[in-house]
Amino acid sequence: MKVRIFDTTLRDGEQTPGVALTPDQKIAIAQRLDELGVDAIEAGFPIISDGERQAIRAITGAGLKADICGLARTEQKDIDAAASVGLKYIHTFIATSDIHLKYKLKLTREQALAKAVDAVKYAKSLGLKVEFSAEDATRTDREFLKKVFKAVTEAGADRLDIPDTVGYSTPQYIAEITKDTIDATHLPVSVHCHNDFGLAVANAISAIQAGAQCAHVTINGIGERAGNASLEELVMGLQCLQFDKKYETNINTKLLYETSRFVSKIVGVHVQPNKAIVGENAFGHESGIHTHGVLSNPLTYEPISPELVGRTRWFQVGKHAGAHGVSAMLEEYGIQPTKEQTHEILEKVKKLGDAGKHITDVELLGIAGEIMQQPGLKRLVHLAGFSVSTGIGNMPYAFVKLNVEGKDFISTDYGVGPVDASINAIQKITGETSKVRIKDYKLDSISGGSEALCEVTIKVEDAYGNQASAKSVGEDIVITSVQAMIDGINRIMLKKILKQKNLGQ
């Protein structure tokens, strides 16, 4: 069975507190969603602003393969606004639960029903395709919900949507009302699930099993409060989990991680590291038991191949590491210590882990080089001197002194902030000496208060397209950024040198 993916990242996703997208940003995300293979894109809520209408008009005219939809209340002015920007498909809604009717709309059930019917008839008179949502459906009286869906079906609705507006449903209940709706109307049914109790994806899958043909989702599950059903989790769940029937989507799953990162960067909402499918730790392993299993057969501790979603697995050394993990990481650099040397390396790694130390690849190579008495396995780039100057009225300025393979280099540069100035100064040196440039920079706060910690992730690239990433955590954003940059440069230079050395042998 083919499941329709209706993406509402640009509408419900933008309702995430603190998120506001420009028209250009909306267009860029819409293009990525279209490349990903979504069937429908809810481009926005046309009535709310001139910028919203500008963005939707551009998206409808962009020649995308996906159906482009706009949200509208059951008001003629909303529907007119949608038609005015070139939309041929609207998603119109009105609340049907007694709590919404009494306290928000101040309408009776009969009045709400009449507004729903009138809106559908009016939209159809304009030649629009109509998907009707009964907002807060899962808290609506069950018989009244069926009555509303029957009435809008008779009025000409093309599709129906069951919103679990406050994430209140269970998988069992949403399956029951999905069956009710299908039996009463025989129209295609969608579900729009929120994640207030962490059940959005489970509820969406349960509704699909009960006969729903479409799920409303967002990239990374962003949205109001705890968010919406996550596109990547739903799609991979349908594709990979065991069901009585086979479910398929039009999503190119190899683009999931790339799309997740793109949206996260634009909207400014960090993806939690342990998030399923697209979280940084989703295919990361430290435990010696897990690493050993994955190296023997990835299916022992990975339910799916990371390449399926555009990822790669990675290993982390630390206090939970085992000999197999250490050996595998060193093998990436062409380094093969003896069994005894591996044990010594592991013991040192565990001691550092017990002290709360995060061990990077570069540090692991340094430990290996010391134990194996191979001085070439060490940091090639050292920070020998560093200072920044900033203040009101003065452009931030940085001085950096690096030791690169035994030679000292000095650089100064300006930037829009002290971090930018520092990285610019470093890149002046590494761009000339080792052809390494920064490709991506990401800053996250991982604790609050006056002594908050920040986490900086850097991706660097050399002239041959080789890439390496590094992460650093600290209290000072500038120093932490510089440390991450230096680690990233060391990683890519060591990889290149060791690769050349191994090829030469």
Coordinates of C-alpha atoms in Angstrom, one line a residue:
M1 CA 0.0 0.0 0.0
K2 CA 1.3 3.4 -1.0
V3 CA 1.1 6.0 1.9
R4 CA 0.8 9.6 1.0
I5 CA 3.2 11.9 2.8
F6 CA 1.8 15.4 3.5
D7 CA 4.6 17.6 4.8
T8 CA 3.6 20.6 7.0
T9 CA 7.1 21.8 8.0
L10 CA 6.4 25.1 6.4
R11 CA 3.1 25.6 8.2
D12 CA 2.8 23.7 11.4
G13 CA 6.6 23.4 11.7
E14 CA 6.9 27.1 11.5
Q15 CA 4.6 27.4 14.5
T16 CA 7.5 26.1 16.6
P17 CA 8.1 28.7 19.3
G18 CA 10.9 31.0 18.2
V19 CA 10.8 30.0 14.5
A20 CA 10.0 32.5 11.7
L21 CA 10.9 31.9 8.1
T22 CA 11.5 34.4 5.3
P23 CA 9.9 33.8 1.9
D24 CA 13.4 32.8 0.5
Q25 CA 13.9 30.3 3.3
K26 CA 10.4 28.8 2.7
I27 CA 11.2 28.4 -1.0
A28 CA 14.5 26.7 -0.2
I29 CA 12.9 24.3 2.2
A30 CA 10.0 23.6 -0.3
Q31 CA 12.6 22.7 -3.0
R32 CA 14.3 20.3 -0.6
L33 CA 11.0 18.7 0.4
D34 CA 10.2 18.2 -3.3
E35 CA 13.6 16.6 -3.9
L36 CA 13.0 14.3 -0.9
G37 CA 9.8 13.1 -2.6
V38 CA 6.9 14.3 -0.4
D39 CA 3.5 14.1 -2.0
A40 CA 2.1 17.3 -0.7
I41 CA 3.6 20.4 0.8
E42 CA 1.5 22.6 3.1
A43 CA 3.2 25.9 2.1
G44 CA 1.7 28.1 4.8
F45 CA -1.4 30.0 6.1
P46 CA -2.1 32.6 3.4
I47 CA -4.3 34.9 5.4
I48 CA -1.7 35.7 8.1
S49 CA 0.7 38.1 6.3
D50 CA 2.0 39.6 3.1
G51 CA 5.3 37.7 3.4
E52 CA 3.4 34.4 3.8
R53 CA 1.4 35.1 0.7
Q54 CA 4.6 36.1 -1.2
A55 CA 6.2 32.8 -0.2
I56 CA 3.3 30.7 -1.1
R57 CA 2.8 32.4 -4.4
A58 CA 6.5 31.7 -5.2
I59 CA 6.2 28.0 -4.2
T60 CA 3.1 27.5 -6.2
G61 CA 4.9 28.9 -9.2
A62 CA 8.1 27.0 -8.7
G63 CA 7.1 24.0 -10.8
L64 CA 7.4 21.5 -8.0
K65 CA 6.2 17.9 -8.4
A66 CA 4.4 17.9 -5.0
D67 CA 0.8 19.1 -4.5
I68 CA 1.0 22.6 -2.9
C69 CA -1.6 23.2 -0.2
G70 CA -2.5 26.2 2.0
L71 CA -4.3 26.3 5.3
A72 CA -7.6 28.2 5.7
R73 CA -10.1 28.5 8.5
T74 CA -13.7 28.0 7.6
E75 CA -13.9 31.6 6.6
Q76 CA -14.5 33.0 3.1
K77 CA -11.7 35.6 3.5
D78 CA -9.2 32.8 4.3
I79 CA -10.3 30.8 1.3
D80 CA -10.1 33.8 -0.9
A81 CA -6.6 34.5 0.3
A82 CA -5.6 31.0 -0.6
A83 CA -7.1 31.3 -4.1
S84 CA -5.4 34.7 -4.6
V85 CA -1.9 33.2 -4.4
G86 CA -2.5 30.6 -7.0
L87 CA -3.3 27.6 -4.7
K88 CA -5.6 24.9 -6.2
Y89 CA -5.7 22.9 -3.0
I90 CA -6.7 24.0 0.5
H91 CA -6.7 22.5 4.0
T92 CA -9.6 24.0 5.8
F93 CA -10.4 23.4 9.4
I94 CA -12.7 24.1 12.3
A95 CA -12.6 22.8 15.9
T96 CA -15.3 20.2 16.8
S97 CA -14.5 19.3 20.4
D98 CA -16.8 20.7 23.0
I99 CA -13.9 22.4 24.9
H100 CA -12.9 24.3 21.8
L101 CA -16.4 25.1 20.8
K102 CA -17.3 26.5 24.2
Y103 CA -14.1 28.3 25.2
K104 CA -12.4 29.2 21.9
L105 CA -15.0 29.6 19.2
K106 CA -18.1 30.2 21.4
L107 CA -20.2 28.2 18.9
T108 CA -22.8 25.5 19.3
R109 CA -22.2 22.2 17.5
E110 CA -24.8 23.0 15.0
Q111 CA -23.2 26.4 14.2
A112 CA -19.7 24.8 13.8
L113 CA -21.2 22.2 11.5
A114 CA -22.9 24.8 9.3
K115 CA -19.6 26.8 9.0
A116 CA -17.7 23.6 8.0
V117 CA -20.3 22.8 5.3
D118 CA -20.5 26.4 4.0
A119 CA -16.7 26.6 3.7
V120 CA -16.4 23.4 1.8
K121 CA -19.1 24.4 -0.6
Y122 CA -17.6 27.8 -1.1
A123 CA -14.1 26.4 -1.8
K124 CA -15.5 23.9 -4.3
S125 CA -17.4 26.7 -6.0
L126 CA -13.9 28.3 -6.7
G127 CA -12.7 25.0 -8.2
L128 CA -10.4 24.2 -5.3
K129 CA -9.5 20.7 -4.1
V130 CA -10.5 20.5 -0.4
E131 CA -9.1 18.6 2.5
F132 CA -11.2 19.2 5.6
S133 CA -9.9 18.9 9.2
A134 CA -12.0 18.5 12.3
E135 CA -9.6 20.2 14.7
D136 CA -9.2 18.4 18.1
A137 CA -10.9 15.4 16.5
T138 CA -9.6 13.0 19.1
R139 CA -11.4 14.9 21.9
T140 CA -14.6 15.4 19.9
D141 CA -17.7 13.4 20.7
R142 CA -17.5 10.3 18.5
E143 CA -21.0 10.5 17.0
F144 CA -20.7 14.2 16.4
L145 CA -17.4 13.7 14.6
K146 CA -18.9 11.2 12.3
K147 CA -21.8 13.6 11.6
V148 CA -19.4 16.4 10.7
F149 CA -17.4 14.2 8.4
K150 CA -20.5 13.0 6.7
A151 CA -21.8 16.5 6.2
V152 CA -18.6 17.9 4.6
T153 CA -18.4 14.8 2.4
E154 CA -21.9 15.6 1.0
A155 CA -20.8 19.2 0.6
G156 CA -18.0 18.1 -1.8
A157 CA -14.8 17.6 0.4
D158 CA -12.1 15.6 -1.5
R159 CA -10.2 14.4 1.6
L160 CA -10.7 14.3 5.3
D161 CA -8.1 14.8 8.1
I162 CA -8.3 13.6 11.7
P163 CA -6.1 15.9 13.8
D164 CA -4.9 14.7 17.2
T165 CA -4.4 18.4 18.0
V166 CA -3.0 18.0 21.6
G167 CA -1.5 14.5 21.2
Y168 CA -4.2 13.1 23.4
S169 CA -5.0 9.9 21.5
T170 CA -3.7 6.4 22.0
P171 CA -2.9 4.2 19.0
Q172 CA -6.0 2.1 19.7
Y173 CA -8.4 5.0 19.8
I174 CA -7.2 6.8 16.7
A175 CA -7.5 3.5 14.8
E176 CA -11.1 3.3 15.9
I177 CA -12.1 6.8 14.8
T178 CA -10.2 6.3 11.5
K179 CA -12.4 3.2 10.8
D180 CA -15.5 5.3 11.8
T181 CA -14.6 8.0 9.3
I182 CA -13.8 5.7 6.5
D183 CA -17.0 3.7 7.0
A184 CA -19.1 6.8 7.2
T185 CA -17.6 8.7 4.2
H186 CA -15.6 6.4 2.0
L187 CA -13.2 9.3 1.3
P188 CA -9.4 9.2 1.6
V189 CA -8.4 9.9 5.2
S190 CA -5.3 11.6 6.6
V191 CA -4.1 11.9 10.2
H192 CA -2.3 14.8 11.8
C193 CA -0.7 13.7 15.0
H194 CA 1.0 15.8 17.7
N195 CA 3.6 14.5 20.0
D196 CA 2.6 15.8 23.5
F197 CA 2.8 12.3 24.9
G198 CA 5.5 11.0 22.6
L199 CA 2.9 9.0 20.6
A200 CA 2.7 11.0 17.3
V201 CA 4.4 8.5 15.1
A202 CA 2.8 5.5 16.8
N203 CA -0.6 7.0 16.4
A204 CA 0.0 7.9 12.7
I205 CA 1.1 4.3 12.0
S206 CA -1.9 2.9 13.9
A207 CA -4.3 5.0 11.9
I208 CA -2.6 3.9 8.6
Q209 CA -3.0 0.3 9.7
A210 CA -6.7 1.1 10.2
G211 CA -7.0 2.4 6.7
A212 CA -5.8 6.0 6.6
Q213 CA -4.0 6.7 3.4
C214 CA -2.0 9.8 4.4
A215 CA 0.0 11.2 7.3
H216 CA 0.7 14.9 8.0
V217 CA 4.3 15.1 9.2
T218 CA 7.2 17.6 9.6
I219 CA 11.0 17.3 9.2
N220 CA 12.6 16.4 12.6
G221 CA 9.1 16.4 14.1
I222 CA 9.1 20.2 14.7
G223 CA 6.0 22.1 15.5
E224 CA 3.8 23.5 18.2
R225 CA 4.7 22.5 21.8
A226 CA 6.2 19.0 21.6
G227 CA 5.9 18.9 17.8
N228 CA 4.4 16.8 15.1
A229 CA 4.8 13.3 13.8
S230 CA 8.4 13.1 12.5
L231 CA 8.6 12.5 8.7
E232 CA 11.8 10.5 9.0
E233 CA 10.6 8.2 11.8
L234 CA 7.2 7.6 10.2
V235 CA 8.7 6.8 6.7
M236 CA 11.4 4.4 8.1
G237 CA 8.9 2.8 10.5
L238 CA 6.5 2.1 7.6
Q239 CA 9.3 0.8 5.4
C240 CA 11.2 -1.3 7.9
L241 CA 8.9 -2.6 10.6
Q242 CA 6.9 -5.8 10.4
F243 CA 3.2 -5.3 9.5
D244 CA 0.5 -7.5 8.0
K245 CA 0.9 -5.7 4.7
K246 CA 3.7 -3.8 3.0
Y247 CA 3.7 0.0 3.1
E248 CA 5.6 2.2 0.7
T249 CA 6.2 5.9 0.2
N250 CA 7.7 8.1 -2.5
I251 CA 10.4 9.3 -0.2
N252 CA 14.0 9.0 -1.2
T253 CA 15.3 7.8 2.1
K254 CA 18.9 8.4 1.3
L255 CA 18.1 12.2 1.5
L256 CA 16.6 12.0 4.9
Y257 CA 19.7 13.0 7.0
E258 CA 20.7 15.7 4.5
T259 CA 17.2 17.2 4.6
S260 CA 17.0 17.0 8.4
R261 CA 20.3 18.9 8.7
F262 CA 19.2 21.5 6.1
V263 CA 16.0 22.3 7.9
S264 CA 17.5 22.2 11.3
K265 CA 20.1 24.8 10.2
I266 CA 17.5 27.1 8.6
V267 CA 14.9 27.0 11.4
G268 CA 17.5 27.1 14.2
V269 CA 16.1 24.1 16.0
H270 CA 18.7 21.6 17.2
V271 CA 18.0 17.9 16.6
Q272 CA 18.5 16.1 19.9
P273 CA 21.5 13.7 19.6
N274 CA 19.5 10.6 20.6
K275 CA 16.7 11.3 18.1
A276 CA 15.7 8.3 16.0
I277 CA 17.1 8.1 12.4
V278 CA 18.6 11.6 12.2
G279 CA 20.1 12.3 15.6
E280 CA 23.9 12.4 15.7
N281 CA 24.0 9.3 18.0
A282 CA 21.5 7.2 16.0
F283 CA 24.3 5.2 14.5
G284 CA 27.1 5.8 17.0
H285 CA 28.6 3.2 19.2
E286 CA 30.9 3.3 22.2
S287 CA 30.1 0.2 24.3
G288 CA 32.6 -2.5 23.8
I289 CA 29.8 -5.1 23.6
H290 CA 27.9 -3.2 21.0
T291 CA 30.9 -2.3 18.9
H292 CA 32.1 -5.9 18.8
G293 CA 28.6 -7.0 17.7
V294 CA 28.3 -4.4 15.0
L295 CA 31.7 -5.1 13.6
S296 CA 30.7 -8.8 13.4
N297 CA 27.3 -8.1 11.9
P298 CA 25.7 -4.6 12.0
L299 CA 22.3 -6.0 12.5
T300 CA 23.2 -7.1 16.0
Y301 CA 22.8 -3.5 17.3
E302 CA 21.5 -1.6 14.3
P303 CA 17.9 -2.1 13.1
I304 CA 18.7 -0.6 9.7
S305 CA 21.7 0.2 7.6
P306 CA 22.8 3.8 8.2
E307 CA 23.4 4.2 4.4
L308 CA 19.7 3.7 3.9
V309 CA 19.0 7.1 5.4
G310 CA 22.1 8.9 4.2
R311 CA 24.2 8.2 7.3
T312 CA 27.4 6.4 8.2
R313 CA 28.0 4.5 11.5
W314 CA 30.8 5.8 13.8
F315 CA 32.6 4.6 16.8
Q316 CA 33.5 6.6 19.9
V317 CA 36.3 5.5 22.3
G318 CA 35.8 6.1 26.0
K319 CA 35.4 4.3 29.3
H320 CA 32.8 1.9 27.7
A321 CA 35.0 1.0 24.7
G322 CA 36.4 -2.4 23.9
A323 CA 39.4 -3.6 22.0
H324 CA 37.4 -4.2 18.8
G325 CA 36.2 -0.6 18.7
V326 CA 39.7 0.8 19.3
S327 CA 41.1 -1.4 16.6
A328 CA 38.4 -0.5 14.2
M329 CA 39.0 3.3 14.7
L330 CA 42.7 2.9 14.3
E331 CA 42.2 0.7 11.2
E332 CA 40.5 3.7 9.5
Y333 CA 43.9 5.4 9.6
G334 CA 45.7 2.2 8.5
I335 CA 47.2 1.6 12.0
Q336 CA 47.4 -1.9 13.3
P337 CA 48.7 -2.2 16.8
T338 CA 49.5 -5.6 18.3
K339 CA 47.1 -7.3 20.7
E340 CA 49.2 -6.1 23.6
Q341 CA 49.5 -2.6 22.3
T342 CA 45.7 -2.5 21.8
H343 CA 45.2 -3.5 25.4
E344 CA 47.6 -0.7 26.6
I345 CA 45.8 1.9 24.4
L346 CA 42.5 0.7 25.7
E347 CA 43.6 1.0 29.3
K348 CA 44.7 4.6 28.8
V349 CA 41.5 5.4 27.0
K350 CA 39.5 4.1 29.9
K351 CA 41.5 6.0 32.5
L352 CA 40.8 9.2 30.6
G353 CA 37.1 8.3 30.3
D354 CA 36.9 7.7 34.0
A355 CA 38.2 11.3 34.4
G356 CA 35.3 12.5 32.3
K357 CA 37.5 13.2 29.3
H358 CA 36.0 13.1 25.8
I359 CA 38.5 11.5 23.5
T360 CA 38.8 12.6 19.9
D361 CA 40.3 10.6 17.0
V362 CA 43.4 12.9 17.2
E363 CA 43.9 12.1 20.8
L364 CA 43.4 8.4 20.2
L365 CA 46.1 8.6 17.5
G366 CA 48.4 10.4 19.9
I367 CA 47.9 7.7 22.5
A368 CA 48.5 5.0 19.9
G369 CA 51.6 6.8 18.7
E370 CA 53.0 7.0 22.2
I371 CA 52.5 3.4 23.0
M372 CA 53.5 2.1 19.6
Q373 CA 56.5 4.5 19.6
Q374 CA 55.5 6.0 16.3
P375 CA 56.0 9.8 16.8
G376 CA 54.3 10.5 13.5
L377 CA 50.9 9.7 15.1
K378 CA 50.5 13.0 16.8
R379 CA 48.9 16.4 16.4
L380 CA 50.3 18.1 13.3
V381 CA 48.8 21.5 14.2
H382 CA 49.2 23.1 17.6
L383 CA 47.7 26.4 18.9
A384 CA 50.8 28.3 20.0
G385 CA 49.2 31.7 20.6
F386 CA 45.7 33.3 20.5
S387 CA 43.9 36.5 21.5
V388 CA 40.8 38.3 20.4
S389 CA 39.7 41.9 20.7
T390 CA 36.1 43.0 20.5
G391 CA 33.7 45.7 21.8
I392 CA 31.1 48.3 20.9
G393 CA 32.2 50.3 17.9
N394 CA 35.2 48.1 17.1
M395 CA 35.2 45.3 14.5
P396 CA 36.2 42.0 16.3
Y397 CA 39.8 41.2 15.6
A398 CA 41.8 38.0 16.3
F399 CA 45.5 37.1 16.5
V400 CA 46.4 33.4 16.0
K401 CA 49.8 31.7 16.1
L402 CA 49.8 28.1 14.9
N403 CA 52.6 25.5 14.8
V404 CA 52.1 23.4 11.7
E405 CA 54.4 20.3 11.4
G406 CA 57.1 22.1 13.5
K407 CA 56.9 25.5 11.8
D408 CA 55.3 28.6 13.4
F409 CA 52.8 30.7 11.4
I410 CA 51.1 33.9 12.5
S411 CA 47.9 35.4 11.2
T412 CA 45.4 38.2 12.1
D413 CA 42.0 38.8 10.7
Y414 CA 38.6 40.6 11.3
G415 CA 35.1 39.2 11.5
V416 CA 31.5 39.9 12.3
G417 CA 32.2 38.5 15.8
P418 CA 35.1 37.1 17.8
V419 CA 34.4 33.5 16.7
D420 CA 34.3 34.6 13.0
A421 CA 37.5 36.6 13.3
S422 CA 39.3 33.7 15.0
I423 CA 38.2 31.1 12.4
N424 CA 39.1 33.5 9.6
A425 CA 42.6 33.9 11.0
I426 CA 43.1 30.2 11.4
Q427 CA 41.8 29.6 7.8
K428 CA 44.4 32.1 6.5
I429 CA 47.1 29.8 7.8
T430 CA 45.7 26.4 7.0
G431 CA 44.4 27.5 3.6
E432 CA 47.9 28.3 2.6
T433 CA 49.8 25.5 4.4
S434 CA 47.5 22.5 4.1
K435 CA 44.7 23.6 1.8
V436 CA 42.1 23.0 4.6
R437 CA 39.1 25.2 4.8
I438 CA 36.0 25.2 7.1
K439 CA 32.9 23.8 5.5
D440 CA 30.3 24.0 8.3
Y441 CA 30.1 25.5 11.8
K442 CA 27.5 24.7 14.4
L443 CA 27.0 26.1 17.9
D444 CA 24.7 24.6 20.5
S445 CA 24.1 25.4 24.1
I446 CA 24.0 22.3 26.2
S447 CA 23.4 23.7 29.7
G448 CA 21.9 26.9 31.1
G449 CA 22.8 29.4 33.7
S450 CA 25.8 31.8 34.1
E451 CA 28.2 28.9 33.7
A452 CA 26.5 27.4 30.6
L453 CA 28.4 25.0 28.5
C454 CA 28.5 25.3 24.7
E455 CA 29.1 22.6 22.1
V456 CA 30.8 23.5 18.8
T457 CA 30.8 21.1 15.8
I458 CA 33.2 21.9 12.9
K459 CA 33.4 20.3 9.5
V460 CA 36.5 20.9 7.5
E461 CA 37.4 20.0 3.9
D462 CA 40.7 19.8 2.0
A463 CA 41.4 20.6 -1.6
Y464 CA 40.6 17.0 -2.7
G465 CA 37.1 17.0 -1.2
N466 CA 38.1 14.9 1.9
Q467 CA 36.1 16.0 4.9
A468 CA 36.5 15.6 8.7
S469 CA 34.4 16.7 11.7
A470 CA 35.4 17.6 15.2
K471 CA 33.4 18.6 18.3
S472 CA 34.5 20.5 21.4
V473 CA 32.6 21.4 24.6
G474 CA 33.5 24.3 26.9
E475 CA 32.4 27.4 28.7
D476 CA 33.9 30.0 26.3
I477 CA 32.4 30.0 22.9
V478 CA 35.5 31.5 21.2
I479 CA 38.0 29.1 22.8
T480 CA 35.7 26.1 22.2
S481 CA 35.3 27.1 18.6
V482 CA 39.1 27.4 18.1
Q483 CA 39.7 24.1 19.8
A484 CA 37.1 22.4 17.5
M485 CA 38.7 24.0 14.5
I486 CA 42.2 22.8 15.4
D487 CA 40.9 19.3 16.1
G488 CA 39.1 19.1 12.7
I489 CA 42.3 20.3 10.9
N490 CA 44.4 17.7 12.7
R491 CA 41.9 14.9 11.8
I492 CA 41.9 15.7 8.1
M493 CA 45.6 16.2 7.9
L494 CA 46.4 13.0 9.8
K495 CA 44.0 11.0 7.6
K496 CA 45.6 12.4 4.4
I497 CA 49.2 11.7 5.6
L498 CA 48.5 8.2 6.9
K499 CA 46.6 7.4 3.7
Q500 CA 49.5 8.5 1.5
K501 CA 51.9 6.6 3.7
N502 CA 49.9 3.4 3.5
L503 CA 49.5 3.7 -0.3
G504 CA 53.3 4.2 -0.5
Q505 CA 53.8 0.9 1.3

